[in-house]
Short mmCIF file of C-alpha atoms in Angstrom, two decimals:
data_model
loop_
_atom_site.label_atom_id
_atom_site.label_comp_id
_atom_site.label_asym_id
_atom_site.label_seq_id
_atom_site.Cartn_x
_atom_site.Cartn_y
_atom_site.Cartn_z
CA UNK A 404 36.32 14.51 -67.81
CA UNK A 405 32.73 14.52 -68.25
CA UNK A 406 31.36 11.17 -70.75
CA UNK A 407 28.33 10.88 -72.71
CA UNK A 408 24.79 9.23 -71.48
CA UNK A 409 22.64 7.49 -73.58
CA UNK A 410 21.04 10.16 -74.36
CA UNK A 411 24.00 12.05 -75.43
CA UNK A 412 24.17 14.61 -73.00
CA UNK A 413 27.14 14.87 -70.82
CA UNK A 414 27.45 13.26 -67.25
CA UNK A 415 28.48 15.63 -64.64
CA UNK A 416 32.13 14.38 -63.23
CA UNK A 417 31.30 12.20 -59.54
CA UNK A 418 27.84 11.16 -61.27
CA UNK A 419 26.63 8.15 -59.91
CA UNK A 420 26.67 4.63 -61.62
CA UNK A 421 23.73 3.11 -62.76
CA UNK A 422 22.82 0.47 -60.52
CA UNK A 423 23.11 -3.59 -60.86
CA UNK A 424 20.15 -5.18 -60.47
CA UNK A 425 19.35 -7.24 -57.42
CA UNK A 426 19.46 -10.69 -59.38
CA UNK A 427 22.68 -9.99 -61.07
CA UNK A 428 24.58 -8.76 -57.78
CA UNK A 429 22.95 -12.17 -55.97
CA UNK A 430 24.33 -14.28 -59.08
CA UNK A 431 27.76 -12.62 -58.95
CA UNK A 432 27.50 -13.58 -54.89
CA UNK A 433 26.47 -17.11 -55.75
CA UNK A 434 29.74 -17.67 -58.02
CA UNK A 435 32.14 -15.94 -55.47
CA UNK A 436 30.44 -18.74 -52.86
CA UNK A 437 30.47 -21.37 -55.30
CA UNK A 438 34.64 -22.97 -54.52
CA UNK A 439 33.52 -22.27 -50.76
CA UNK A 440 29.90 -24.36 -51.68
CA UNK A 441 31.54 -27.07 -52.93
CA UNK A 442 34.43 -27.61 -50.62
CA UNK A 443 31.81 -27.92 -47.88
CA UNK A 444 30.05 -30.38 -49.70
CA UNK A 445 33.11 -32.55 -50.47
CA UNK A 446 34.49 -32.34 -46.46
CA UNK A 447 30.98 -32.89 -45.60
CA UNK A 448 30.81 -35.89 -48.00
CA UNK A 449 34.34 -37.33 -46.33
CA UNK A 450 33.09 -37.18 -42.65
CA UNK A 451 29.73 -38.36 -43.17
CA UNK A 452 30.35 -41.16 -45.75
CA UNK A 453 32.45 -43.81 -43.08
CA UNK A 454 29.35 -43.27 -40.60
CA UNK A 455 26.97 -44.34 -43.38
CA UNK A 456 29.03 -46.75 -44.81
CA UNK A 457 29.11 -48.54 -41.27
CA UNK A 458 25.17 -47.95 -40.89
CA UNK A 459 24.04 -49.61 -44.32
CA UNK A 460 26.89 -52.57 -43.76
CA UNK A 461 25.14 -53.07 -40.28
CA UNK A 462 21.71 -53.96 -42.40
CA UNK A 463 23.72 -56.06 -45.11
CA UNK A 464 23.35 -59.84 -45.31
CA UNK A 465 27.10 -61.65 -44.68
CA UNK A 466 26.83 -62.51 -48.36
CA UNK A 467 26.22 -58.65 -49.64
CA UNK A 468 29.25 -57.92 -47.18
CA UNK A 469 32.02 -60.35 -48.42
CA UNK A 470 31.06 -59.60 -52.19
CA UNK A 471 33.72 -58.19 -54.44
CA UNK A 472 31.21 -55.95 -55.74
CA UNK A 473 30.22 -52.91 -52.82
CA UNK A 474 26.80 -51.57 -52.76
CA UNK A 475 26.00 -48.41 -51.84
CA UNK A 476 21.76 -49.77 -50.67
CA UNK A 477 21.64 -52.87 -48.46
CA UNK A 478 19.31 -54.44 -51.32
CA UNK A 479 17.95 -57.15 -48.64
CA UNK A 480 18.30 -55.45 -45.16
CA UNK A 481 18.68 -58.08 -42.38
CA UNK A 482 18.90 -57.34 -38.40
CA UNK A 483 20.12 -60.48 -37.61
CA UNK A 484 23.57 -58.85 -37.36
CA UNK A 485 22.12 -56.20 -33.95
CA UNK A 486 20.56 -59.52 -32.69
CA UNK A 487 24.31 -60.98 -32.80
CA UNK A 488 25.37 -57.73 -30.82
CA UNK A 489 22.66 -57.54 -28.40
CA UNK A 490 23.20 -60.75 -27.38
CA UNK A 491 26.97 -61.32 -27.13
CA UNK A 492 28.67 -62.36 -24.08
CA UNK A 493 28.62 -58.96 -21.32
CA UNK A 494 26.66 -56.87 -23.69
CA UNK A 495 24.49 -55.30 -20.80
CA UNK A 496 27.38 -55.66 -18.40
CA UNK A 497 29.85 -53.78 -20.78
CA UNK A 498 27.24 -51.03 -21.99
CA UNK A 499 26.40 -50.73 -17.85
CA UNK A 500 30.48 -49.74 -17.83
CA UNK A 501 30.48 -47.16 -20.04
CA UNK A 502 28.08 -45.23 -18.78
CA UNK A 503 29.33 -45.40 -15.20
CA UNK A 504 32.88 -44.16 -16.07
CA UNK A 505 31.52 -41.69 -18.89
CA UNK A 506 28.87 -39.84 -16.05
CA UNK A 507 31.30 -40.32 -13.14
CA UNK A 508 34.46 -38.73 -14.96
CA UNK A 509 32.27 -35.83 -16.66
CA UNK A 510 30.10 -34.62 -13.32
CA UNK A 511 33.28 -34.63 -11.55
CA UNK A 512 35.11 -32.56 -14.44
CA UNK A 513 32.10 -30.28 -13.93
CA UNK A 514 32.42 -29.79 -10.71
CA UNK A 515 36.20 -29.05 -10.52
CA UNK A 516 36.54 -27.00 -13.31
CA UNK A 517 33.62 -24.99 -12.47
CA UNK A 518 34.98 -23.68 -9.58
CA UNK A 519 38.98 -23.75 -10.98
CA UNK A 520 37.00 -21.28 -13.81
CA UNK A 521 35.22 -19.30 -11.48
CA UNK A 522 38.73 -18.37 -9.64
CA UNK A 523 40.61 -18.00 -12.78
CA UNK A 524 38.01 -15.84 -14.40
CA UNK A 525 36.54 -13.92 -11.24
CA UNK A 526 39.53 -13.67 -8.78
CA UNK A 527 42.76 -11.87 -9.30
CA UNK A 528 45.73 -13.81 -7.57
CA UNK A 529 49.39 -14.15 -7.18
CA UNK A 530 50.11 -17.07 -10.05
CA UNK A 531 46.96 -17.14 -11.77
CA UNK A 532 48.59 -16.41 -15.65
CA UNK A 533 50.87 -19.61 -14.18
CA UNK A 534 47.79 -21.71 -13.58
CA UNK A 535 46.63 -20.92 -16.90
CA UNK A 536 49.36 -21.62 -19.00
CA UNK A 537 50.06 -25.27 -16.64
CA UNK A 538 46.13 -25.90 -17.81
CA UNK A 539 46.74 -25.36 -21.92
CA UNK A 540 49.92 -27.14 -21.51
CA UNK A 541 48.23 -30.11 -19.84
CA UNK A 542 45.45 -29.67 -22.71
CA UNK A 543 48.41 -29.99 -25.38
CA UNK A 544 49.51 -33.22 -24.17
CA UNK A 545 49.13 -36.44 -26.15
CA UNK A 546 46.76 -38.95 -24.51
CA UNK A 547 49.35 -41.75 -26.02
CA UNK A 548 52.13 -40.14 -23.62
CA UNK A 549 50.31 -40.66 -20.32
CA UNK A 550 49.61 -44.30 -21.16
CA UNK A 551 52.38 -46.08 -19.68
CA UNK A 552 52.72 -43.67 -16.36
CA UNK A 553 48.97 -44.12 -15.79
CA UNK A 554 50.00 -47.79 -15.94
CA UNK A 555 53.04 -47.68 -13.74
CA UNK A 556 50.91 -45.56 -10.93
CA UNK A 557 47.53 -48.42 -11.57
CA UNK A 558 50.03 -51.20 -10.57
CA UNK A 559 51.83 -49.75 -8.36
CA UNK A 560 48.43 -48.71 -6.33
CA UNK A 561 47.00 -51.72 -6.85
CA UNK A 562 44.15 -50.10 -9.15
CA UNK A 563 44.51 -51.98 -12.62
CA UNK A 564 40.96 -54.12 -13.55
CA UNK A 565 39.31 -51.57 -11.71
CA UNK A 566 36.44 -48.93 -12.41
CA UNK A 567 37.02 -46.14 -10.03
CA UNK A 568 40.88 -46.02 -11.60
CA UNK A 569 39.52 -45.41 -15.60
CA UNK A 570 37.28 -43.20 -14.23
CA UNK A 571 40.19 -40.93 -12.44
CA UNK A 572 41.94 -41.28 -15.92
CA UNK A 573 39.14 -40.15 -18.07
CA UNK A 574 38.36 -37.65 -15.40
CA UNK A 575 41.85 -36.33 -15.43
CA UNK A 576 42.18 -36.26 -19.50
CA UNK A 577 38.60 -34.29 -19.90
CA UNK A 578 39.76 -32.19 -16.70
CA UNK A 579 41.91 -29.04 -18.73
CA UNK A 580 39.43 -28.77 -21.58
CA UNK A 581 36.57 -28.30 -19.47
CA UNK A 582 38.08 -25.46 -17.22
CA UNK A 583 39.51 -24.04 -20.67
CA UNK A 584 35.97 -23.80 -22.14
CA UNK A 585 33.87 -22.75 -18.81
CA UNK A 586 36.90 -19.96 -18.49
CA UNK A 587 35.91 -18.81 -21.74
CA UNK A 588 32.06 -18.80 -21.20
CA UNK A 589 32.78 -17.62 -17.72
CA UNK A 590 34.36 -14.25 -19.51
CA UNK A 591 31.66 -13.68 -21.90
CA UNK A 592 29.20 -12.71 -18.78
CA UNK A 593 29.28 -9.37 -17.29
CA UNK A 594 30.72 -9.15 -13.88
CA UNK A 595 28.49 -6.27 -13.23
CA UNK A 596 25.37 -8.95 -13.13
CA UNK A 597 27.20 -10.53 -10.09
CA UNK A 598 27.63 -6.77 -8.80
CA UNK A 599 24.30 -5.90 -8.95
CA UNK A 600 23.23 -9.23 -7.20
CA UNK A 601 25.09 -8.23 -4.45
CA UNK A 602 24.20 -4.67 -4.52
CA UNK A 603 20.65 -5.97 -3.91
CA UNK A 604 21.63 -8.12 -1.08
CA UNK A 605 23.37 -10.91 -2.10
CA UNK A 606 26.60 -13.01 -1.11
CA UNK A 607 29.01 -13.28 -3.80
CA UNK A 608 28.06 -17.14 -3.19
CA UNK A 609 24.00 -16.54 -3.36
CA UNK A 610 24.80 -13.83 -6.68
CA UNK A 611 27.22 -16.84 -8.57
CA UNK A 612 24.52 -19.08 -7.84
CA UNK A 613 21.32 -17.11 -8.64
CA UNK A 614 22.99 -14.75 -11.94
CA UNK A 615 25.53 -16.30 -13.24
CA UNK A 616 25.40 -20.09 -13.00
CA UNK A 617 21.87 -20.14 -14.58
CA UNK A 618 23.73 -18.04 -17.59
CA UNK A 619 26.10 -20.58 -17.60
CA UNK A 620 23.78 -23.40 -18.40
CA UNK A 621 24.73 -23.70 -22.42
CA UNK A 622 28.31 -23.72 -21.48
CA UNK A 623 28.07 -26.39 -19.06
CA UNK A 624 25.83 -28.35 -21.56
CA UNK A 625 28.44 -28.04 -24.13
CA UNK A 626 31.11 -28.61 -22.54
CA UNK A 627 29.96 -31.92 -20.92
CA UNK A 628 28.94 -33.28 -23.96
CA UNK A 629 31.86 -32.87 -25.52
CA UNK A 630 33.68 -34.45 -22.45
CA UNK A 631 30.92 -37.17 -22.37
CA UNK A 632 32.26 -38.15 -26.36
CA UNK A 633 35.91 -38.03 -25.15
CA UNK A 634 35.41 -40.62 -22.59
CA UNK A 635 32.84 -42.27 -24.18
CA UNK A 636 34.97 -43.26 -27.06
CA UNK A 637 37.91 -44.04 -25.45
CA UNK A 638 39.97 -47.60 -26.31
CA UNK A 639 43.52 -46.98 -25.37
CA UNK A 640 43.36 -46.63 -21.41
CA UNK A 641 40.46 -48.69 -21.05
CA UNK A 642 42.26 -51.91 -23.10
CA UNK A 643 45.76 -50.88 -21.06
CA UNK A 644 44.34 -51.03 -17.47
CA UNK A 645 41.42 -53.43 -17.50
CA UNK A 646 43.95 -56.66 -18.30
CA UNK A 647 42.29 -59.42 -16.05
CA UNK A 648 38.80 -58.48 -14.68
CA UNK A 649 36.95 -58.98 -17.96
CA UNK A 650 33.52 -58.01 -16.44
CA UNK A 651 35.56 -54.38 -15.90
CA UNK A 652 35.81 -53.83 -19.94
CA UNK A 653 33.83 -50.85 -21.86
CA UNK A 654 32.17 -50.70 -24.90
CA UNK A 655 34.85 -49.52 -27.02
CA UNK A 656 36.94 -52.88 -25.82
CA UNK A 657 34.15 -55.17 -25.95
CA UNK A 658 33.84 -54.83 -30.11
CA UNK A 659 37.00 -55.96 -30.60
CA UNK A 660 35.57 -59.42 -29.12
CA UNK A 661 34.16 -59.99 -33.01
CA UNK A 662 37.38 -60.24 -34.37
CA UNK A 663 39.04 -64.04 -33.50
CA UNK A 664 41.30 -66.14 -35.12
CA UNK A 665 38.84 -67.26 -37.86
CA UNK A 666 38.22 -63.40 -39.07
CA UNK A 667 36.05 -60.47 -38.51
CA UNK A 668 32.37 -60.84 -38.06
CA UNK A 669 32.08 -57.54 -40.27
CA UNK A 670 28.20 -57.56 -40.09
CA UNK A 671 27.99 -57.68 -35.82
CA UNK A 672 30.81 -55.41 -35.58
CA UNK A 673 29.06 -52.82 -37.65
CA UNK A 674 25.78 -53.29 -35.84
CA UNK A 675 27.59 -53.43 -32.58
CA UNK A 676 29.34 -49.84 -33.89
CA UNK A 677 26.08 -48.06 -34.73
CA UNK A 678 24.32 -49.04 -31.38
CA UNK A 679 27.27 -47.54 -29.52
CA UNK A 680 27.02 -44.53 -31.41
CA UNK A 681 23.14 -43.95 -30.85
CA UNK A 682 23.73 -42.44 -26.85
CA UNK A 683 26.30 -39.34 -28.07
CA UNK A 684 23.94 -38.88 -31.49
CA UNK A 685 21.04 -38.84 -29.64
CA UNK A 686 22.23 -36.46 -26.45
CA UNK A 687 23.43 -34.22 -28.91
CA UNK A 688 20.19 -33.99 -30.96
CA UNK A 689 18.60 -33.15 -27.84
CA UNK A 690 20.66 -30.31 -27.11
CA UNK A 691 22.15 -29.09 -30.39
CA UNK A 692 20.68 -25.87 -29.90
CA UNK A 693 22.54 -24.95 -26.33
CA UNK A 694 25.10 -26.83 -27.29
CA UNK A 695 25.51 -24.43 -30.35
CA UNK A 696 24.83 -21.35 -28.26
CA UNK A 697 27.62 -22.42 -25.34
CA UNK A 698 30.04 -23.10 -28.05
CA UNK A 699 30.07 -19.49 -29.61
CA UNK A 700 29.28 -17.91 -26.57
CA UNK A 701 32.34 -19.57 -24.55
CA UNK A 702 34.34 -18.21 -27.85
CA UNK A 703 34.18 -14.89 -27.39
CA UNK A 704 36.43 -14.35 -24.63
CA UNK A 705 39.35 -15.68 -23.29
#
């Protein structure tokens, strides 16, 4: 049926609408986005609130901190709470720890998984789909499970209180995530660059190293960062197999040291808290941008 125009002529059937405006179609948008806005803002609000309230408690006087009433702006901001942590018993020895098992156990998961990607992703062989699957399962498994085993096989090697044994553990645990992500990244790059390379003269060793392993950079970078937070962060190995050599503790075990039988020192553990924090937050300022790129790039495939 044909219907009426403002003018009072009659529209031919299959006549086109008049058109919504751009502002009104951009409102509409906005309301449709508005639940999605404001869920964002509240899960943003829940992850980022314990982080501040652990910054601003840092910069509180021990009075602000023990008052029944919270506040929300350290009103008289103090550092005599990051002096306390600076200078507690086996700060430099502890933080020295940390980093040595953190950079051992992630440029070794580099290594290994780089190549265990390169064959799962490159090379068609008899049990690959097998390898695979044994990798996602291992990436499924509860930390918490492997803690007494990893303890039975310490003692039993004579490796508890020691560096080099954390170090195999953390290097282990970040081990299947690392081959899962470079496998992924690994896909998302065209085997015909490699063929070309070798087309043009190259080995298949000389076209991996001079193609694809530059392409690979953001993947690498994301994927050791992430494995740098894993085993940066980690309490429960580190407080189950360093029992005896004290000096052999990491950061993560060290701020427990402010809690003793007379209470929490609230203020230096906070401090202590936000200075352990300031390596990952500041690595990953540095290279948010690859870090980004490696992450949706190593998405793709799979």
């Amino acid at each position: 049926m044909s219907t009426l125009t403002a003018t009072g002529k009659a529209a031919r059937p299959g006549a086109s609408r008049p058109e919504v405006p751009a502002g009104a179609r951009t409102g509409r948008r906005s309301l449709r986005r508005l639940p999605l806005n404001l869920a964002a803002l509240f899960t943003l609000a829940l992850t980022v609130f314990p982080v501040y309230w652990m910054v601003i408690t840092a910069f509180k006087p021990t009075t602000a901190i023990q008052s029944d009433t919270p506040s929300f702006l350290p009103m008289h901001p103090t550092f005599a709470h990051f002096g306390t942590a600076v200078h507690a018993d086996g700060f430099g020895t502890f933080w020295r720890n940390s980093l040595t098992v953190t950079l051992g156990a992630v440029l070794m998961s580099l290594v290994v998984a780089l190549l265990a990607a390169f064959a799962v992703g490159r090379m068609r062989w008899r049990g690959r789909r097998a390898f695979i699957l044994l990798v996602f399962t291992a990436q499924m498994a509860p930390w918490e499970a492997l803690l007494i085993p990893m303890y039975v096989i310490a003692r039993d090697t004579d490796m508890l209180d020691k560096l080099s044994m954390l170090t195999l553990v953390y290097f282990m645990t970040t081990l299947p995530f690392t081959i899962v992500t470079l496998r992924g990244f690994l896909a998302a790059i065209p085997v015909e660059l490699e063929e070309a390379a070798q087309v043009d003269g190259c080995t298949r060793p000389q076209a991996f190293r001079r193609v694809t392993f530059p392409l690979l950079a953001p993947g690498l970078l994301s994927t050791s960062l992430f494995g740098f937070i894993t085993a940066w962060n980690e309490f429960a190995f580190a407080n189950t197999l360093i029992i005896k050599n004290q000096d052999a503790r990491t950061l993560p075990v060290w701020l427990s040291s402010f809690s003793n039988v007379f209470g929490t020192d609230w203020g230096a553990t906070m401090a202590a808290s936000s200075l352990f924090m300031l390596p990952v937050l500041l690595v990953f300022l540095v290279l948010q941008n690859r870090v980004t790129s490696g992450m949706t790039a190593g998405a793709v495939k799979g």
